[in-house]
Coordinates of C-alpha atoms and ligand atoms in Angstrom, one line a residue:
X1467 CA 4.8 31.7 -33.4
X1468 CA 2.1 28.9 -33.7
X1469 CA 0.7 27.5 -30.4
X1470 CA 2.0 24.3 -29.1
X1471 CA 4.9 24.4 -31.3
X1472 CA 7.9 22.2 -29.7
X1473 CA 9.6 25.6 -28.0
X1474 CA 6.6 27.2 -26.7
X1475 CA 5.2 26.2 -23.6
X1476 CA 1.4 25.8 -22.4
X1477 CA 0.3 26.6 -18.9
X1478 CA -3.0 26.9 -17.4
X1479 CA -3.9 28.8 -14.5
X1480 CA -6.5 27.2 -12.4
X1481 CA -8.0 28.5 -9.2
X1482 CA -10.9 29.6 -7.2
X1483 CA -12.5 33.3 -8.0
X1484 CA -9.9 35.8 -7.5
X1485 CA -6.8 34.0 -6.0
X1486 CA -4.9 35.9 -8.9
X1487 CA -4.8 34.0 -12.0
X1488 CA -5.3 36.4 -14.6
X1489 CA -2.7 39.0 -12.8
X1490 CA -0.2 36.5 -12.4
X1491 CA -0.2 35.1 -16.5
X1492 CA -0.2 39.6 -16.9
X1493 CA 3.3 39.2 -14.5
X1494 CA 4.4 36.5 -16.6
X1495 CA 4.5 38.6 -19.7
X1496 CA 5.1 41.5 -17.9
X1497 CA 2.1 43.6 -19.3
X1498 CA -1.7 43.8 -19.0
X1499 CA -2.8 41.3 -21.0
X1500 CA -6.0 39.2 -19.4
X1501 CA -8.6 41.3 -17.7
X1502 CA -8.3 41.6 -14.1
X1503 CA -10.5 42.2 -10.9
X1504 CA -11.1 45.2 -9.0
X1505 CA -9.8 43.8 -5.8
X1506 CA -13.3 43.7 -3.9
X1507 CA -14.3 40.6 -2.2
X1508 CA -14.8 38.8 -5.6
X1509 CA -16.4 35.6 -3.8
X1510 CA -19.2 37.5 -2.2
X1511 CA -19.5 39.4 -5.5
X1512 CA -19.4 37.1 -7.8
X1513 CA -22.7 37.8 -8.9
X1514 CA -22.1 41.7 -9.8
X1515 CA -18.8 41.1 -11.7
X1516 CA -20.5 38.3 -13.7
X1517 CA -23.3 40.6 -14.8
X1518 CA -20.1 43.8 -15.1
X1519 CA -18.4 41.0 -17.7
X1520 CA -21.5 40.3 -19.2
X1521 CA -22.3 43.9 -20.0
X1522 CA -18.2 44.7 -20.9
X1523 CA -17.1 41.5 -22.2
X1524 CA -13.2 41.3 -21.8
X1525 CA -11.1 42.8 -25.0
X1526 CA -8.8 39.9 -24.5
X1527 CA -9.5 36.6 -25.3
X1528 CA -8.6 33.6 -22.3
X1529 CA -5.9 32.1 -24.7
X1530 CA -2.7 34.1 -26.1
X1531 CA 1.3 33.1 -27.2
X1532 CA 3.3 36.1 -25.4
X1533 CA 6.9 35.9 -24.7
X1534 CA 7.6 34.7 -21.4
X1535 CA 9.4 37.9 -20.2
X1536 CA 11.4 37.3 -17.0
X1537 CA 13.1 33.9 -18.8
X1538 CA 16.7 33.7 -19.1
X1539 CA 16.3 33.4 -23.0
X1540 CA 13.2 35.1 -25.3
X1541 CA 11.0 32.0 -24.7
X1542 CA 7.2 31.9 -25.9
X1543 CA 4.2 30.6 -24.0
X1544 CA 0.8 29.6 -25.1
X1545 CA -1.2 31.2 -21.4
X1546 CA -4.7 30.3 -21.0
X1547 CA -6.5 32.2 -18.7
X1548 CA -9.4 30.5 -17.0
X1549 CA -12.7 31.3 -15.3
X1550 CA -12.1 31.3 -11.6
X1551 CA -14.8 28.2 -10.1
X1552 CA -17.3 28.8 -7.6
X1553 CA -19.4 26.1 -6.6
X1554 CA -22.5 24.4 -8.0
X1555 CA -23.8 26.8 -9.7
X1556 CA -21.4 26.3 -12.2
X1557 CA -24.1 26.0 -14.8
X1558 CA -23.7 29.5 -15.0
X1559 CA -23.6 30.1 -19.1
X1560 CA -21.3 32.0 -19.4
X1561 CA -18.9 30.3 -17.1
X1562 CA -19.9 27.4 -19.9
X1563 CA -18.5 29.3 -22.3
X1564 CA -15.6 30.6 -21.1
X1565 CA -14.9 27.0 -19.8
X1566 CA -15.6 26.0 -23.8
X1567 CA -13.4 28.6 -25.1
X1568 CA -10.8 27.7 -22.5
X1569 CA -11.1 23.7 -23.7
X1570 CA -11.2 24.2 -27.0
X1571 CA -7.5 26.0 -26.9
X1572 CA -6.1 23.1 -25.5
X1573 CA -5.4 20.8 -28.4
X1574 CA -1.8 20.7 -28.0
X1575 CA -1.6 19.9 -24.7
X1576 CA -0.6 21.5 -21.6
X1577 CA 3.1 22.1 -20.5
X1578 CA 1.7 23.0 -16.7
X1579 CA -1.6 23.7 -14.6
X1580 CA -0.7 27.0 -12.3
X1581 CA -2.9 25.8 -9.4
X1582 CA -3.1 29.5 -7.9
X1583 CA -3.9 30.4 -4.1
X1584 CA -3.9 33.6 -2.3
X1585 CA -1.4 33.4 0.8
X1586 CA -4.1 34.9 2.7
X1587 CA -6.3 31.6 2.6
X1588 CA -4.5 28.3 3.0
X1589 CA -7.0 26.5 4.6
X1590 CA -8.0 23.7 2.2
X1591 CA -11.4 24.0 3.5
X1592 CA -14.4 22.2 1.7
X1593 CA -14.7 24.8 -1.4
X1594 CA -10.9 24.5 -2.0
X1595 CA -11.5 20.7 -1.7
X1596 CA -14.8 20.5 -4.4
X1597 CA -12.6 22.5 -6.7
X1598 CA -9.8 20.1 -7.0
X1599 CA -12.1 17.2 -7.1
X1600 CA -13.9 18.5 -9.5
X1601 CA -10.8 18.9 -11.8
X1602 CA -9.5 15.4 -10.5
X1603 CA -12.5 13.8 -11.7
X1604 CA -12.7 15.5 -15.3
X1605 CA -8.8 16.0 -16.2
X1606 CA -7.5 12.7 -14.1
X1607 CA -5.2 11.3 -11.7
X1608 CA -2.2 12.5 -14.1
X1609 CA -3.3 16.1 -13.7
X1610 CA -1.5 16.4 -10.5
X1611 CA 1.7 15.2 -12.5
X1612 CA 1.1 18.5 -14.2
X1613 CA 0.4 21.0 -11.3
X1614 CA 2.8 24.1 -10.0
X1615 CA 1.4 25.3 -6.9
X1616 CA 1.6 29.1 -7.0
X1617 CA 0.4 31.6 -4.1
X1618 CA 0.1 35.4 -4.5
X1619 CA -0.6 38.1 -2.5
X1620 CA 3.0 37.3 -0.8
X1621 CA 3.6 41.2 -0.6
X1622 CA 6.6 43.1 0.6
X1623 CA 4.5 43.6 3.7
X1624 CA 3.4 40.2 4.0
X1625 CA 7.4 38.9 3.8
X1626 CA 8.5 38.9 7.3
X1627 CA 5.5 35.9 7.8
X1628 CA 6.4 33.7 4.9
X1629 CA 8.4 31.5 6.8
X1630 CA 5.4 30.6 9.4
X1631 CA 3.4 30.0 6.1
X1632 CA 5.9 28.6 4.4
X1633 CA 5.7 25.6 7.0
X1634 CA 1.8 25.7 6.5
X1635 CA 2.5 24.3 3.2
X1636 CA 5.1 21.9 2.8
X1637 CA 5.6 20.5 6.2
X1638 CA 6.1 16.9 5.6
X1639 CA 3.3 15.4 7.6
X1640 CA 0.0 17.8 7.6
X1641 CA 1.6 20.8 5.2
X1642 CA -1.2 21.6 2.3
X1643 CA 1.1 19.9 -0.5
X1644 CA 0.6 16.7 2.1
X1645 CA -3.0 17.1 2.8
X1646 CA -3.9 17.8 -1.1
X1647 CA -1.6 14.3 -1.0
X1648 CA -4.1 12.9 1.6
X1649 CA -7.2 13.7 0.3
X1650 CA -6.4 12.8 -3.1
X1651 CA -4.6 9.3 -2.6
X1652 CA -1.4 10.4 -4.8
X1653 CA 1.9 8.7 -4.4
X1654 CA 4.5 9.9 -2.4
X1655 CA 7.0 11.5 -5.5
X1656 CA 3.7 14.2 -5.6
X1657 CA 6.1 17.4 -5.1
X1658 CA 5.2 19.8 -6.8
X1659 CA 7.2 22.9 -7.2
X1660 CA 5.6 25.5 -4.8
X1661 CA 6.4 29.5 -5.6
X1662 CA 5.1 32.2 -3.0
X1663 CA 5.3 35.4 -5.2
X1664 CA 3.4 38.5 -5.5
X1665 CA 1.7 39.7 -8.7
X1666 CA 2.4 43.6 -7.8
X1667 CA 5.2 45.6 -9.5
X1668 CA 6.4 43.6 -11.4
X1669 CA 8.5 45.8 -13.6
X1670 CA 10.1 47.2 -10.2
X1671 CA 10.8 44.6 -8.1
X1672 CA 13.4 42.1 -8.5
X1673 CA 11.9 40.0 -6.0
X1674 CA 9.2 39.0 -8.5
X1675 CA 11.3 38.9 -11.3
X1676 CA 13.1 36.3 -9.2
X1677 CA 9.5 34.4 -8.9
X1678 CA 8.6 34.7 -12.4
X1679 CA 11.5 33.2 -13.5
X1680 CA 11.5 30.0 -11.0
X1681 CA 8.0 29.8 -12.3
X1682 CA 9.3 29.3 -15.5
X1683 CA 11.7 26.4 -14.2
X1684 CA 9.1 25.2 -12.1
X1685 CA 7.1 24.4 -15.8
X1686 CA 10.9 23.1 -17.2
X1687 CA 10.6 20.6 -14.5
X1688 CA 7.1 20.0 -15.5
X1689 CA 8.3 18.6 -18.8
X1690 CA 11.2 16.8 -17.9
X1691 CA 9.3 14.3 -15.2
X1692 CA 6.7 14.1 -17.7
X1693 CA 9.9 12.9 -20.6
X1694 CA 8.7 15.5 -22.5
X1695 CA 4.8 15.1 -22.6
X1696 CA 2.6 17.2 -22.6
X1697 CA -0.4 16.9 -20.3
X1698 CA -4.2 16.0 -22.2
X1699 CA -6.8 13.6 -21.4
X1700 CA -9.7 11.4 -22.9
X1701 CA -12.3 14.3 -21.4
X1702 CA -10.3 16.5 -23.8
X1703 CA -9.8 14.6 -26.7
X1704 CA -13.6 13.8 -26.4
X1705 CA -14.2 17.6 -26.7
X1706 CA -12.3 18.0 -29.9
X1707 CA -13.9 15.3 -31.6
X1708 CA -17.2 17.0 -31.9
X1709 CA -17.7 19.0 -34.1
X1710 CA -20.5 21.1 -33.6
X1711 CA -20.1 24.3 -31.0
X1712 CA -23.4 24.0 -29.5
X1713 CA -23.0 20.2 -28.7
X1714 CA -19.1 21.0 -27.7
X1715 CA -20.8 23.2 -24.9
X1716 CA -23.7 20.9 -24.0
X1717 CA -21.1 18.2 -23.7
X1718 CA -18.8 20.2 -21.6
X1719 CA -21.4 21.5 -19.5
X1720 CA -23.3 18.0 -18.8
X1721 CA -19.8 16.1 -18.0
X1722 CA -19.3 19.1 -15.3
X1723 CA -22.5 18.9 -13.7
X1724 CA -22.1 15.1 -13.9
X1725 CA -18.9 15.6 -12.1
X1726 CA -20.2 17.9 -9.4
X1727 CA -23.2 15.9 -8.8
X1728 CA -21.7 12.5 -8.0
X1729 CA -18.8 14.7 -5.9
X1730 CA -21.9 16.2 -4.1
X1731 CA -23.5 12.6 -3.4
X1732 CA -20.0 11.1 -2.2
X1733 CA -19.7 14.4 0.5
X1734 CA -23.5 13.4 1.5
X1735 CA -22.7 9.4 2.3
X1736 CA -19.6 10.8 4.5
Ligands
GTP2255 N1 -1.7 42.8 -3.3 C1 -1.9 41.9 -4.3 N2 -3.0 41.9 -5.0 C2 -3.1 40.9 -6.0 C3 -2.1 39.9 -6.2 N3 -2.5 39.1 -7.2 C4 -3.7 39.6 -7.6 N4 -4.1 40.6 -6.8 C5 -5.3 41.4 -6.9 O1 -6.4 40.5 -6.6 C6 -7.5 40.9 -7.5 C7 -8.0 39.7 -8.3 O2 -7.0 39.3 -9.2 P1 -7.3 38.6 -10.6 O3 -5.9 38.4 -11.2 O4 -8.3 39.3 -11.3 O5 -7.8 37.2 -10.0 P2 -8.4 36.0 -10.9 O6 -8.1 34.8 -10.2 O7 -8.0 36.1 -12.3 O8 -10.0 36.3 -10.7 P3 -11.2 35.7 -11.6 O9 -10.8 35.6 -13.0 O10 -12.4 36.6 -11.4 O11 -11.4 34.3 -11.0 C8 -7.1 42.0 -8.3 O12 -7.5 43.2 -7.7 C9 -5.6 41.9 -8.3 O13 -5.0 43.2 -8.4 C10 -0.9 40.0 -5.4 O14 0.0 39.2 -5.5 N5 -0.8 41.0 -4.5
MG2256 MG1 -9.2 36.2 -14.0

């Protein structure tokens, strides 16, 4: 099954450090297939688990076609896994290259970005906000056609507060889906799908399932308001027309610190 071909969708997950992006594209196939973390406070460790993957780099690489397990019909999808951003200090290398690696496998487009979230931390505070401007400003206003908003950590515990967080997030006036709106200056028709699901048992619980496969709508719908188009951008096309690796990276690494810099000089003038 070839990558991009006509039946097989692409989706991206996107996120901060471990809001649950690799776990969720492993519940999507319904195995272990990109390296997760250990469940510590990955922000604050960031550091340790950098040098850890450094030391142990991941058996799997960030792109694979698996079949999309919970669909209604054996479906294939091209996942790409990507590094979870922190801030600045994104020249990190090998953040670089997983962010190269993670590029390069995008030449037939993209079906869907999984803009992923932990339930635990709606706040669209100022790192949330440099993340999604920082995307905004390399992928382009017509990313946000593109973007599923997923949450995790929505647990069989957590269920009896969804509804309060539910309204967090898509009340009409100053939900998250209308603030990202705000900040961001899109159009009213920005409505994204939003899924609250959890990432744990998967093969047990129907209640995920459930999730997995309205996830897999969610990307359906995805394609139909884009008539069928996949998502890509100048930025990316750019990429793929060099042709040496080490200028690739240098390329992709100066166009992100470019990014970050002029986002850094707008926050100071505020
Ligand atoms: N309870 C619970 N834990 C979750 C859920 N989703 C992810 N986790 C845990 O959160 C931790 C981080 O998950 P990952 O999938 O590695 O997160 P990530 O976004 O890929 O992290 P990076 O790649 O480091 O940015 C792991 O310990 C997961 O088991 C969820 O829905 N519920
Ligand atoms: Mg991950």
């Amino acid at each position: 099954m070839l990558a991009g071909a006509d039946n097989t969708y692409v989706v991206s997950a996107l996120g901060g450090v471990g809001t649950g992006k690799s776990s969720l594209l492993n519940a999507i196939t319904g195995e272990y297939t990109f390296e997760t973390g250990d469940g510590t406070d990955v922000r604050k460790t960031q550091q340790l688990v950098k040098k850890k993957k450094k030391l142990n780099p991941p058996p799997s690489p960030f792109f694979l076609v698996k079949e999309w397990k919970f669909a209604p019909s054996t479906q294939f999808c091209h996942l790409v896994d990507t590094p979870g951003l922190i801030d600045s200090n994104i020249e990190d290398r090998q953040v670089i290259q997983e962010m190269t690696r993670y590029f390069k496998s995008l030449e037939n487009g993209v079906s869907a970005f999984f803009l992923v979230f932990n339930i635990n931390d709606i706040r669209l505070d100022a790192y949330t906000q440099n993340m999604l401007i920082l995307f905004h400003q390399l992928l382009g206003k017509d990313f946000w056609n593109f973007v599923v908003v997923v949450f995790t950590h929505v647990d069989e515990d957590f269920r009896d507060d969804l509804e309060d967080n539910m309204d967090a997030v898509i009340a009409s006036n100053d939900g998250f889906v209308a603030e990202i709106r705000r900040i961001y200056r899109l159009p009213k028709s920005f409505q994204p799908s939003v899924i609250f699901t959890s990432t744990q048992n998967v093969r047990t619980s129907s209640y995920t399932q459930r999730h997995m496969r309205e996830l897999y709508f969610a990307v359906g719908m995805c394609e139909s308001r884009n008539s069928g188009k996949r998502f890509t951008c100048n930025w990316l096309r750019q990429i793929l027309t060099i042709p040496n690796e080490e200028q690739k990276s240098n390329f992709i690494k100066d166009s992100i610190k470019d990014a970050w810099s002029s986002m850094s000089n707008a926050c100071q003038m505020q």
